[in-house]
mmCIF file of C-alpha atoms and ligand atoms in Angstrom:
data_model
loop_
_atom_site.group_PDB
_atom_site.id
_atom_site.type_symbol
_atom_site.label_atom_id
_atom_site.label_comp_id
_atom_site.label_asym_id
_atom_site.label_seq_id
_atom_site.Cartn_x
_atom_site.Cartn_y
_atom_site.Cartn_z
ATOM 1 C CA MET A 1 21.878 9.670 2.892
ATOM 2 C CA THR A 2 20.313 6.570 4.388
ATOM 3 C CA GLU A 3 20.155 3.594 2.105
ATOM 4 C CA GLN A 4 16.633 2.973 0.904
ATOM 5 C CA ALA A 5 15.022 -0.439 0.589
ATOM 6 C CA ILE A 6 13.735 0.560 -2.831
ATOM 7 C CA ARG A 7 14.521 3.496 -5.054
ATOM 8 C CA ILE A 8 12.423 4.023 -8.148
ATOM 9 C CA GLU A 9 13.362 6.784 -10.576
ATOM 10 C CA ALA A 10 11.364 7.998 -13.574
ATOM 11 C CA LEU A 11 9.785 4.587 -13.957
ATOM 12 C CA ARG A 12 7.692 4.081 -17.058
ATOM 13 C CA LYS A 13 5.850 1.120 -18.441
ATOM 14 C CA THR A 14 3.999 1.022 -21.689
ATOM 15 C CA TYR A 15 2.252 -2.237 -22.535
ATOM 16 C CA LYS A 16 2.269 -2.871 -26.260
ATOM 17 C CA GLY A 17 -1.215 -3.158 -27.635
ATOM 18 C CA GLY A 18 -2.302 -6.459 -29.110
ATOM 19 C CA LYS A 19 -4.271 -6.824 -32.324
ATOM 20 C CA GLY A 20 -6.382 -3.687 -32.684
ATOM 21 C CA GLN A 21 -5.622 -2.767 -29.063
ATOM 22 C CA PRO A 22 -4.003 0.587 -28.311
ATOM 23 C CA GLU A 23 -0.854 0.580 -26.214
ATOM 24 C CA LYS A 24 -1.309 1.285 -22.545
ATOM 25 C CA GLN A 25 0.779 3.628 -20.396
ATOM 26 C CA ALA A 26 0.598 1.832 -17.066
ATOM 27 C CA LEU A 27 3.340 3.857 -15.325
ATOM 28 C CA ASN A 28 4.006 7.399 -16.298
ATOM 29 C CA GLY A 29 7.328 8.410 -14.786
ATOM 30 C CA VAL A 30 7.096 7.465 -11.107
ATOM 31 C CA ASP A 31 9.720 8.467 -8.532
ATOM 32 C CA LEU A 32 9.466 6.743 -5.189
ATOM 33 C CA GLU A 33 11.746 5.875 -2.300
ATOM 34 C CA ILE A 34 10.796 3.292 0.280
ATOM 35 C CA PRO A 35 12.792 3.313 3.525
ATOM 36 C CA ARG A 36 14.286 0.212 5.066
ATOM 37 C CA GLY A 37 12.364 -1.308 7.931
ATOM 38 C CA SER A 38 9.019 0.219 7.088
ATOM 39 C CA VAL A 39 5.634 -1.223 6.324
ATOM 40 C CA PHE A 40 4.849 0.724 3.197
ATOM 41 C CA GLY A 41 1.417 0.885 1.598
ATOM 42 C CA LEU A 42 0.894 1.371 -2.112
ATOM 43 C CA LEU A 43 -2.686 2.436 -2.657
ATOM 44 C CA GLY A 44 -4.718 3.203 -5.694
ATOM 45 C CA PRO A 45 -7.878 2.259 -7.529
ATOM 46 C CA ASN A 46 -8.060 -0.665 -9.920
ATOM 47 C CA GLY A 47 -5.891 -0.129 -12.953
ATOM 48 C CA ALA A 48 -3.724 2.490 -11.225
ATOM 49 C CA GLY A 49 -0.518 0.594 -11.979
ATOM 50 C CA LYS A 50 0.169 -1.007 -8.590
ATOM 51 C CA SER A 51 0.696 -4.548 -9.861
ATOM 52 C CA THR A 52 2.753 -3.267 -12.761
ATOM 53 C CA MET A 53 5.084 -1.511 -10.352
ATOM 54 C CA ILE A 54 5.348 -4.534 -8.110
ATOM 55 C CA ASN A 55 5.882 -6.928 -10.967
ATOM 56 C CA ILE A 56 8.694 -4.723 -12.227
ATOM 57 C CA LEU A 57 10.272 -4.847 -8.762
ATOM 58 C CA ALA A 58 9.878 -8.614 -8.821
ATOM 59 C CA GLY A 59 11.510 -8.864 -12.218
ATOM 60 C CA LEU A 60 8.334 -10.323 -13.724
ATOM 61 C CA VAL A 61 7.562 -7.363 -15.962
ATOM 62 C CA GLN A 62 10.142 -5.522 -18.074
ATOM 63 C CA LYS A 63 10.106 -1.778 -17.489
ATOM 64 C CA THR A 64 10.034 0.516 -20.506
ATOM 65 C CA SER A 65 12.435 3.020 -18.949
ATOM 66 C CA GLY A 66 13.641 4.362 -15.634
ATOM 67 C CA LYS A 67 15.828 3.066 -12.869
ATOM 68 C CA VAL A 68 15.045 0.621 -10.090
ATOM 69 C CA THR A 69 17.406 0.044 -7.170
ATOM 70 C CA ILE A 70 16.603 -2.748 -4.736
ATOM 71 C CA TRP A 71 18.508 -2.896 -1.451
ATOM 72 C CA GLY A 72 21.225 -0.839 -3.076
ATOM 73 C CA PHE A 73 21.494 -3.024 -6.179
ATOM 74 C CA ASP A 74 20.676 -1.573 -9.570
ATOM 75 C CA GLN A 75 18.198 -3.962 -11.112
ATOM 76 C CA ASP A 76 19.865 -3.797 -14.538
ATOM 77 C CA ALA A 77 23.485 -3.879 -13.377
ATOM 78 C CA ASN A 78 22.967 -6.474 -10.621
ATOM 79 C CA PRO A 79 19.881 -8.494 -11.501
ATOM 80 C CA ARG A 80 20.829 -11.472 -9.338
ATOM 81 C CA GLN A 81 21.485 -9.543 -6.141
ATOM 82 C CA SER A 82 18.462 -7.322 -6.578
ATOM 83 C CA ARG A 83 16.242 -10.340 -7.211
ATOM 84 C CA ALA A 84 17.643 -12.110 -4.149
ATOM 85 C CA SER A 85 16.765 -9.118 -1.961
ATOM 86 C CA ILE A 86 13.051 -9.229 -2.617
ATOM 87 C CA GLY A 87 10.252 -11.757 -2.241
ATOM 88 C CA VAL A 88 6.895 -11.205 -3.886
ATOM 89 C CA MET A 89 3.492 -12.612 -3.101
ATOM 90 C CA PRO A 90 1.613 -12.050 -6.350
ATOM 91 C CA GLN A 91 -1.990 -11.015 -6.739
ATOM 92 C CA GLU A 92 -2.972 -14.028 -8.822
ATOM 93 C CA LEU A 93 -3.270 -17.392 -7.103
ATOM 94 C CA ASN A 94 -1.153 -19.229 -9.642
ATOM 95 C CA LEU A 95 0.300 -22.418 -8.241
ATOM 96 C CA ASP A 96 1.412 -25.585 -9.883
ATOM 97 C CA PRO A 97 -1.449 -27.984 -9.048
ATOM 98 C CA PHE A 98 0.880 -30.984 -8.989
ATOM 99 C CA PHE A 99 3.057 -29.760 -6.152
ATOM 100 C CA THR A 100 2.361 -30.176 -2.470
ATOM 101 C CA PRO A 101 2.949 -27.114 -0.284
ATOM 102 C CA ARG A 102 6.185 -28.601 0.994
ATOM 103 C CA GLY A 103 7.274 -29.520 -2.522
ATOM 104 C CA ALA A 104 6.433 -26.061 -3.813
ATOM 105 C CA LEU A 105 8.581 -24.444 -1.113
ATOM 106 C CA GLU A 106 11.490 -26.772 -1.866
ATOM 107 C CA VAL A 107 11.289 -26.078 -5.607
ATOM 108 C CA GLN A 108 11.115 -22.341 -4.983
ATOM 109 C CA ALA A 109 14.147 -22.544 -2.670
ATOM 110 C CA GLY A 110 15.970 -24.445 -5.394
ATOM 111 C CA LEU A 111 15.139 -21.752 -7.951
ATOM 112 C CA TYR A 112 16.662 -19.166 -5.649
ATOM 113 C CA GLY A 113 19.741 -21.264 -5.030
ATOM 114 C CA VAL A 114 19.105 -21.751 -1.326
ATOM 115 C CA PRO A 115 21.319 -24.639 -0.180
ATOM 116 C CA ARG A 116 19.466 -27.630 1.230
ATOM 117 C CA LEU A 117 20.756 -27.081 4.759
ATOM 118 C CA ALA A 118 19.650 -23.457 4.768
ATOM 119 C CA ARG A 119 16.080 -24.273 3.746
ATOM 120 C CA ARG A 120 13.345 -23.703 6.268
ATOM 121 C CA SER A 121 10.354 -25.272 4.561
ATOM 122 C CA ASP A 122 8.860 -26.759 7.718
ATOM 123 C CA GLU A 123 9.313 -23.559 9.663
ATOM 124 C CA ILE A 124 7.614 -21.604 6.878
ATOM 125 C CA LEU A 125 4.736 -24.083 6.683
ATOM 126 C CA GLU A 126 4.290 -23.687 10.417
ATOM 127 C CA MET A 127 4.310 -19.935 10.158
ATOM 128 C CA VAL A 128 1.634 -19.790 7.475
ATOM 129 C CA GLY A 129 -0.432 -22.482 9.161
ATOM 130 C CA LEU A 130 -0.060 -25.200 6.525
ATOM 131 C CA THR A 131 1.804 -27.844 8.496
ATOM 132 C CA ASP A 132 -1.088 -30.286 8.301
ATOM 133 C CA LYS A 133 -1.383 -29.670 4.546
ATOM 134 C CA ALA A 134 2.337 -30.118 3.877
ATOM 135 C CA HIS A 135 1.726 -33.145 1.651
ATOM 136 C CA ALA A 136 -1.646 -32.277 0.115
ATOM 137 C CA TYR A 137 -1.791 -31.444 -3.584
ATOM 138 C CA ALA A 138 -2.082 -27.748 -4.330
ATOM 139 C CA ARG A 139 -5.229 -28.342 -6.364
ATOM 140 C CA THR A 140 -6.977 -29.533 -3.195
ATOM 141 C CA LEU A 141 -6.152 -26.360 -1.253
ATOM 142 C CA SER A 142 -8.753 -23.680 -0.600
ATOM 143 C CA GLY A 143 -8.209 -20.133 -1.852
ATOM 144 C CA GLY A 144 -7.051 -19.030 1.580
ATOM 145 C CA MET A 145 -4.557 -21.876 1.827
ATOM 146 C CA ARG A 146 -3.181 -21.056 -1.616
ATOM 147 C CA ARG A 147 -2.674 -17.472 -0.572
ATOM 148 C CA ARG A 148 -0.802 -18.589 2.534
ATOM 149 C CA LEU A 149 1.351 -20.896 0.442
ATOM 150 C CA LEU A 150 2.175 -17.985 -1.884
ATOM 151 C CA LEU A 151 3.261 -16.006 1.160
ATOM 152 C CA GLY A 152 5.459 -18.909 2.188
ATOM 153 C CA LYS A 153 6.988 -19.112 -1.297
ATOM 154 C CA ALA A 154 7.887 -15.428 -1.146
ATOM 155 C CA LEU A 155 9.928 -16.106 2.006
ATOM 156 C CA VAL A 156 12.072 -19.111 1.064
ATOM 157 C CA HIS A 157 15.203 -17.123 0.212
ATOM 158 C CA HIS A 158 15.123 -14.912 3.359
ATOM 159 C CA PRO A 159 14.569 -11.676 1.416
ATOM 160 C CA HIS A 160 15.173 -8.267 2.992
ATOM 161 C CA ILE A 161 12.005 -6.976 1.373
ATOM 162 C CA LEU A 162 8.633 -8.685 1.192
ATOM 163 C CA VAL A 163 6.109 -7.390 -1.306
ATOM 164 C CA LEU A 164 2.470 -8.382 -1.069
ATOM 165 C CA ASP A 165 0.108 -7.532 -3.910
ATOM 166 C CA GLU A 166 -3.414 -7.212 -2.510
ATOM 167 C CA PRO A 167 -2.754 -9.846 0.142
ATOM 168 C CA THR A 168 -6.192 -9.694 1.671
ATOM 169 C CA ALA A 169 -8.412 -8.976 -1.320
ATOM 170 C CA GLY A 170 -11.467 -11.162 -0.971
ATOM 171 C CA VAL A 171 -10.221 -13.162 2.021
ATOM 172 C CA ASP A 172 -12.238 -13.827 5.158
ATOM 173 C CA ILE A 173 -11.625 -11.996 8.417
ATOM 174 C CA GLU A 174 -9.769 -14.853 10.028
ATOM 175 C CA LEU A 175 -7.239 -15.142 7.215
ATOM 176 C CA ARG A 176 -6.882 -11.385 7.055
ATOM 177 C CA GLN A 177 -5.998 -11.312 10.763
ATOM 178 C CA MET A 178 -3.519 -14.120 10.271
ATOM 179 C CA LEU A 179 -1.836 -12.385 7.349
ATOM 180 C CA TRP A 180 -1.677 -9.139 9.282
ATOM 181 C CA ALA A 181 -0.122 -10.921 12.262
ATOM 182 C CA ASN A 182 2.449 -12.591 9.987
ATOM 183 C CA ILE A 183 3.301 -9.289 8.353
ATOM 184 C CA ARG A 184 3.754 -7.538 11.704
ATOM 185 C CA LYS A 185 5.960 -10.298 13.003
ATOM 186 C CA LEU A 186 8.170 -10.290 9.912
ATOM 187 C CA ASN A 187 8.483 -6.523 10.130
ATOM 188 C CA GLN A 188 9.413 -6.707 13.809
ATOM 189 C CA HIS A 189 12.201 -9.051 12.790
ATOM 190 C CA GLY A 190 13.500 -6.361 10.469
ATOM 191 C CA MET A 191 11.905 -7.168 7.135
ATOM 192 C CA THR A 192 10.791 -4.243 4.999
ATOM 193 C CA ILE A 193 7.199 -4.789 3.888
ATOM 194 C CA ILE A 194 5.492 -3.289 0.871
ATOM 195 C CA LEU A 195 1.844 -4.044 0.335
ATOM 196 C CA THR A 196 -0.719 -2.894 -2.145
ATOM 197 C CA THR A 197 -4.284 -2.647 -1.110
ATOM 198 C CA HIS A 198 -7.442 -0.855 -1.962
ATOM 199 C CA TYR A 199 -8.707 -1.268 1.583
ATOM 200 C CA LEU A 200 -8.013 2.029 3.291
ATOM 201 C CA GLU A 201 -8.604 0.410 6.643
ATOM 202 C CA GLU A 202 -5.808 -2.043 5.964
ATOM 203 C CA ALA A 203 -3.377 0.721 5.063
ATOM 204 C CA GLU A 204 -4.376 2.639 8.158
ATOM 205 C CA GLU A 205 -3.904 -0.387 10.363
ATOM 206 C CA MET A 206 -0.663 -1.704 8.926
ATOM 207 C CA CYS A 207 1.388 0.956 7.184
ATOM 208 C CA ASP A 208 3.874 3.544 8.470
ATOM 209 C CA GLU A 209 3.925 5.301 5.153
ATOM 210 C CA ILE A 210 1.612 5.418 2.190
ATOM 211 C CA ALA A 211 1.924 6.277 -1.470
ATOM 212 C CA ILE A 212 -1.170 6.688 -3.581
ATOM 213 C CA ILE A 213 -0.916 6.163 -7.298
ATOM 214 C CA ASN A 214 -3.544 6.791 -9.892
ATOM 215 C CA GLN A 215 -3.417 6.379 -13.662
ATOM 216 C CA GLY A 216 0.259 5.557 -13.517
ATOM 217 C CA GLU A 217 1.242 8.634 -11.531
ATOM 218 C CA LEU A 218 2.192 9.228 -7.935
ATOM 219 C CA VAL A 219 -0.505 11.345 -6.331
ATOM 220 C CA VAL A 220 0.731 11.604 -2.780
ATOM 221 C CA ARG A 221 3.309 10.070 -0.509
ATOM 222 C CA ASP A 222 3.274 10.748 3.186
ATOM 223 C CA SER A 223 3.352 9.130 6.578
ATOM 224 C CA THR A 224 0.105 7.456 7.519
ATOM 225 C CA ALA A 225 -0.152 9.795 10.510
ATOM 226 C CA ASN A 226 0.064 12.865 8.266
ATOM 227 C CA LEU A 227 -2.400 11.456 5.789
ATOM 228 C CA LEU A 228 -4.833 10.668 8.556
ATOM 229 C CA GLY A 229 -4.289 14.213 9.767
ATOM 230 C CA ARG A 230 -5.445 15.392 6.386
ATOM 231 C CA LEU A 231 -8.347 13.018 6.518
ATOM 232 C CA ASP A 232 -9.226 14.462 9.860
ATOM 233 C CA ALA A 233 -9.617 17.899 8.291
ATOM 234 C CA LYS A 234 -13.032 19.373 8.906
ATOM 235 C CA SER A 235 -14.636 22.526 7.707
ATOM 236 C CA MET A 236 -17.537 24.605 8.933
ATOM 237 C CA VAL A 237 -19.354 27.371 7.102
ATOM 238 C CA VAL A 238 -20.994 30.019 9.266
ATOM 239 C CA HIS A 239 -23.562 32.367 7.743
ATOM 240 C CA PRO A 240 -23.589 35.437 9.994
ATOM 241 C CA ALA A 241 -26.674 37.426 10.948
ATOM 242 C CA SER A 242 -24.826 40.666 10.124
ATOM 243 C CA PRO A 243 -21.625 41.528 8.211
ATOM 244 C CA VAL A 244 -18.480 40.178 9.805
ATOM 245 C CA VAL A 245 -15.961 42.637 11.262
ATOM 246 C CA ASP A 246 -13.452 40.331 12.964
ATOM 247 C CA LEU A 247 -12.661 36.805 11.883
ATOM 248 C CA PRO A 248 -12.677 34.061 14.531
ATOM 249 C CA GLN A 249 -9.284 33.064 15.866
ATOM 250 C CA GLY A 250 -8.085 30.057 17.782
ATOM 251 C CA THR A 251 -5.387 27.442 17.906
ATOM 252 C CA GLY A 252 -5.657 24.862 15.152
ATOM 253 C CA LEU A 253 -8.226 27.032 13.432
ATOM 254 C CA THR A 254 -8.047 28.949 10.175
ATOM 255 C CA SER A 255 -10.833 31.172 9.000
ATOM 256 C CA GLU A 256 -11.555 33.138 5.870
ATOM 257 C CA LEU A 257 -14.313 35.384 4.710
ATOM 258 C CA ARG A 258 -16.027 34.146 1.597
ATOM 259 C CA ASP A 259 -17.365 36.371 -1.167
ATOM 260 C CA ASP A 260 -20.916 35.593 -0.102
ATOM 261 C CA GLY A 261 -20.225 37.008 3.382
ATOM 262 C CA ALA A 262 -20.057 33.600 5.062
ATOM 263 C CA VAL A 263 -17.067 32.532 7.147
ATOM 264 C CA LEU A 264 -15.236 29.347 6.212
ATOM 265 C CA LEU A 265 -13.491 27.713 9.146
ATOM 266 C CA ARG A 266 -11.059 24.840 8.849
ATOM 267 C CA TYR A 267 -9.927 22.749 11.766
ATOM 268 C CA HIS A 268 -8.799 19.275 12.749
ATOM 269 C CA SER A 269 -11.239 17.413 14.896
ATOM 270 C CA ASN A 270 -8.476 15.648 16.815
ATOM 271 C CA GLN A 271 -7.136 19.029 17.974
ATOM 272 C CA THR A 272 -10.164 21.270 18.086
ATOM 273 C CA SER A 273 -13.754 20.446 18.902
ATOM 274 C CA ALA A 274 -16.725 21.900 17.032
ATOM 275 C CA GLU A 275 -17.718 23.526 20.311
ATOM 276 C CA GLU A 276 -14.395 25.376 20.500
ATOM 277 C CA VAL A 277 -14.854 26.531 16.922
ATOM 278 C CA LEU A 278 -18.295 27.882 17.720
ATOM 279 C CA ALA A 279 -16.929 29.561 20.855
ATOM 280 C CA ALA A 280 -14.303 31.297 18.684
ATOM 281 C CA VAL A 281 -17.075 32.454 16.341
ATOM 282 C CA HIS A 282 -18.993 33.955 19.277
ATOM 283 C CA ALA A 283 -15.818 35.504 20.683
ATOM 284 C CA ALA A 284 -15.354 37.333 17.376
ATOM 285 C CA GLY A 285 -18.762 38.947 17.921
ATOM 286 C CA ILE A 286 -20.477 37.001 15.174
ATOM 287 C CA SER A 287 -24.044 35.878 15.678
ATOM 288 C CA ILE A 288 -24.878 32.814 13.699
ATOM 289 C CA ARG A 289 -27.771 32.705 11.276
ATOM 290 C CA ASP A 290 -26.920 29.296 9.910
ATOM 291 C CA VAL A 291 -24.054 26.806 10.128
ATOM 292 C CA LYS A 292 -22.992 23.807 8.091
ATOM 293 C CA THR A 293 -20.236 21.312 8.785
ATOM 294 C CA ASN A 294 -18.401 19.147 6.364
ATOM 295 C CA GLU A 295 -16.227 16.246 7.191
ATOM 296 C CA ALA A 296 -13.946 14.428 4.892
ATOM 297 C CA ASP A 297 -13.779 10.736 5.483
ATOM 298 C CA LEU A 298 -11.131 8.397 4.200
ATOM 299 C CA GLU A 299 -13.088 7.620 1.093
ATOM 300 C CA ASP A 300 -13.583 11.304 0.244
ATOM 301 C CA VAL A 301 -9.953 12.201 0.531
ATOM 302 C CA PHE A 302 -8.931 9.137 -1.398
ATOM 303 C CA LEU A 303 -11.377 10.043 -4.141
ATOM 304 C CA SER A 304 -10.329 13.675 -4.219
ATOM 305 C CA LEU A 305 -6.667 12.679 -4.438
ATOM 306 C CA THR A 306 -7.253 10.157 -7.177
ATOM 307 C CA LYS A 307 -9.837 12.082 -9.161
ATOM 308 C CA SER A 308 -8.702 12.400 -12.745
ATOM 309 C CA GLY A 309 -8.205 15.742 -14.423
HETATM 310 P P1 ADP B 401 -3.515 -2.236 -10.528
HETATM 311 O O1 ADP B 401 -2.692 -3.345 -9.990
HETATM 312 O O2 ADP B 401 -3.280 -0.931 -9.832
HETATM 313 O O3 ADP B 401 -4.967 -2.562 -10.581
HETATM 314 P P2 ADP B 401 -2.219 -2.817 -13.061
HETATM 315 O O4 ADP B 401 -0.781 -2.517 -12.871
HETATM 316 O O5 ADP B 401 -2.646 -4.232 -13.000
HETATM 317 O O6 ADP B 401 -3.069 -1.932 -12.045
HETATM 318 O O7 ADP B 401 -2.699 -2.222 -14.440
HETATM 319 C C1 ADP B 401 -2.382 -0.892 -14.857
HETATM 320 C C2 ADP B 401 -2.898 -0.668 -16.266
HETATM 321 O O8 ADP B 401 -2.141 -1.465 -17.179
HETATM 322 C C3 ADP B 401 -4.338 -1.089 -16.474
HETATM 323 O O9 ADP B 401 -4.940 -0.196 -17.354
HETATM 324 C C4 ADP B 401 -4.233 -2.462 -17.063
HETATM 325 O O10 ADP B 401 -5.342 -2.735 -17.882
HETATM 326 C C5 ADP B 401 -2.978 -2.353 -17.895
HETATM 327 N N1 ADP B 401 -2.285 -3.659 -17.994
HETATM 328 C C6 ADP B 401 -1.839 -4.409 -16.965
HETATM 329 N N2 ADP B 401 -1.225 -5.520 -17.415
HETATM 330 C C7 ADP B 401 -1.269 -5.459 -18.771
HETATM 331 C C8 ADP B 401 -0.797 -6.304 -19.820
HETATM 332 N N3 ADP B 401 -0.144 -7.433 -19.572
HETATM 333 N N4 ADP B 401 -1.044 -5.918 -21.083
HETATM 334 C C9 ADP B 401 -1.689 -4.766 -21.362
HETATM 335 N N5 ADP B 401 -2.150 -3.917 -20.422
HETATM 336 C C10 ADP B 401 -1.947 -4.258 -19.132
HETATM 337 MG MG1 MG B 402 -3.212 -5.131 -9.141
#
């Protein structure tokens, strides 16, 4: 069995309710394995439990039960090694306003026990484009600069795994491109990347594999290519002029006769064109009275996968 970057087993988190507040089941028994070397996307609507999962990985939130293994280290048995294996860029832009970017990186490196000679603060500042802000106070940095500094902080201890919680939520196109370029480069150098996003386009662009969670449960986990294959699924309903004798046949095409006498055809538009589907209908001796097509787009499939109940 190949060693995973992350192994999550039966992970549960219940937040205790405050005064008059009910408790909240944020994670409901999630099992998930994330392979080494991948760019892995964790998707889900707001409140799905993405940040909870990531904050548990980061050691910022205490799980209620379950097992978390990071780079082969059990989080409970080996908290130090598991923490050293992972760097997290949090969703909130919380920075100490009295530190400069360079100071913040040095302090972070100190917290992780990185020896002075092994620190790469200037290199990291260069990478995230903050060299000219190295000595500015954090409170004077724009939102985009703060985000880049948080990325830098996640990297000070050379982690095997980098986790980014909604890295590009609300950022402008330029910063998004920069973050994407940084992420790709880090991954090419062997770092495993996990990112949460609710931008489907971002997941499509960046991720090899995707897990979708909703209401604290894993809904689907598949390669991006397979998921896009699903998203590419099209259907066509043909109402025939007279009762159907033979169903249409063709490669990449499935057909069934509905109770109302119509024929439902399913196909993938990247393999089979609508024209070929219609040709198969004609070849089966069916004359068409009416036809309707349906295409699922990313949003539809996402919604259907995350629909409650
Ligand atoms: P996501 O990141 O997918 O938007 P979160 O993990 O932030 O989801 O939240 C999952 C659920 O847990 C939500 O219903 C949220 O309100 C709740 N939650 C998150 N943090 C806390 C907390 N500290 N106390 C109580 N409930 C919380
Ligand atoms: Mg979140």
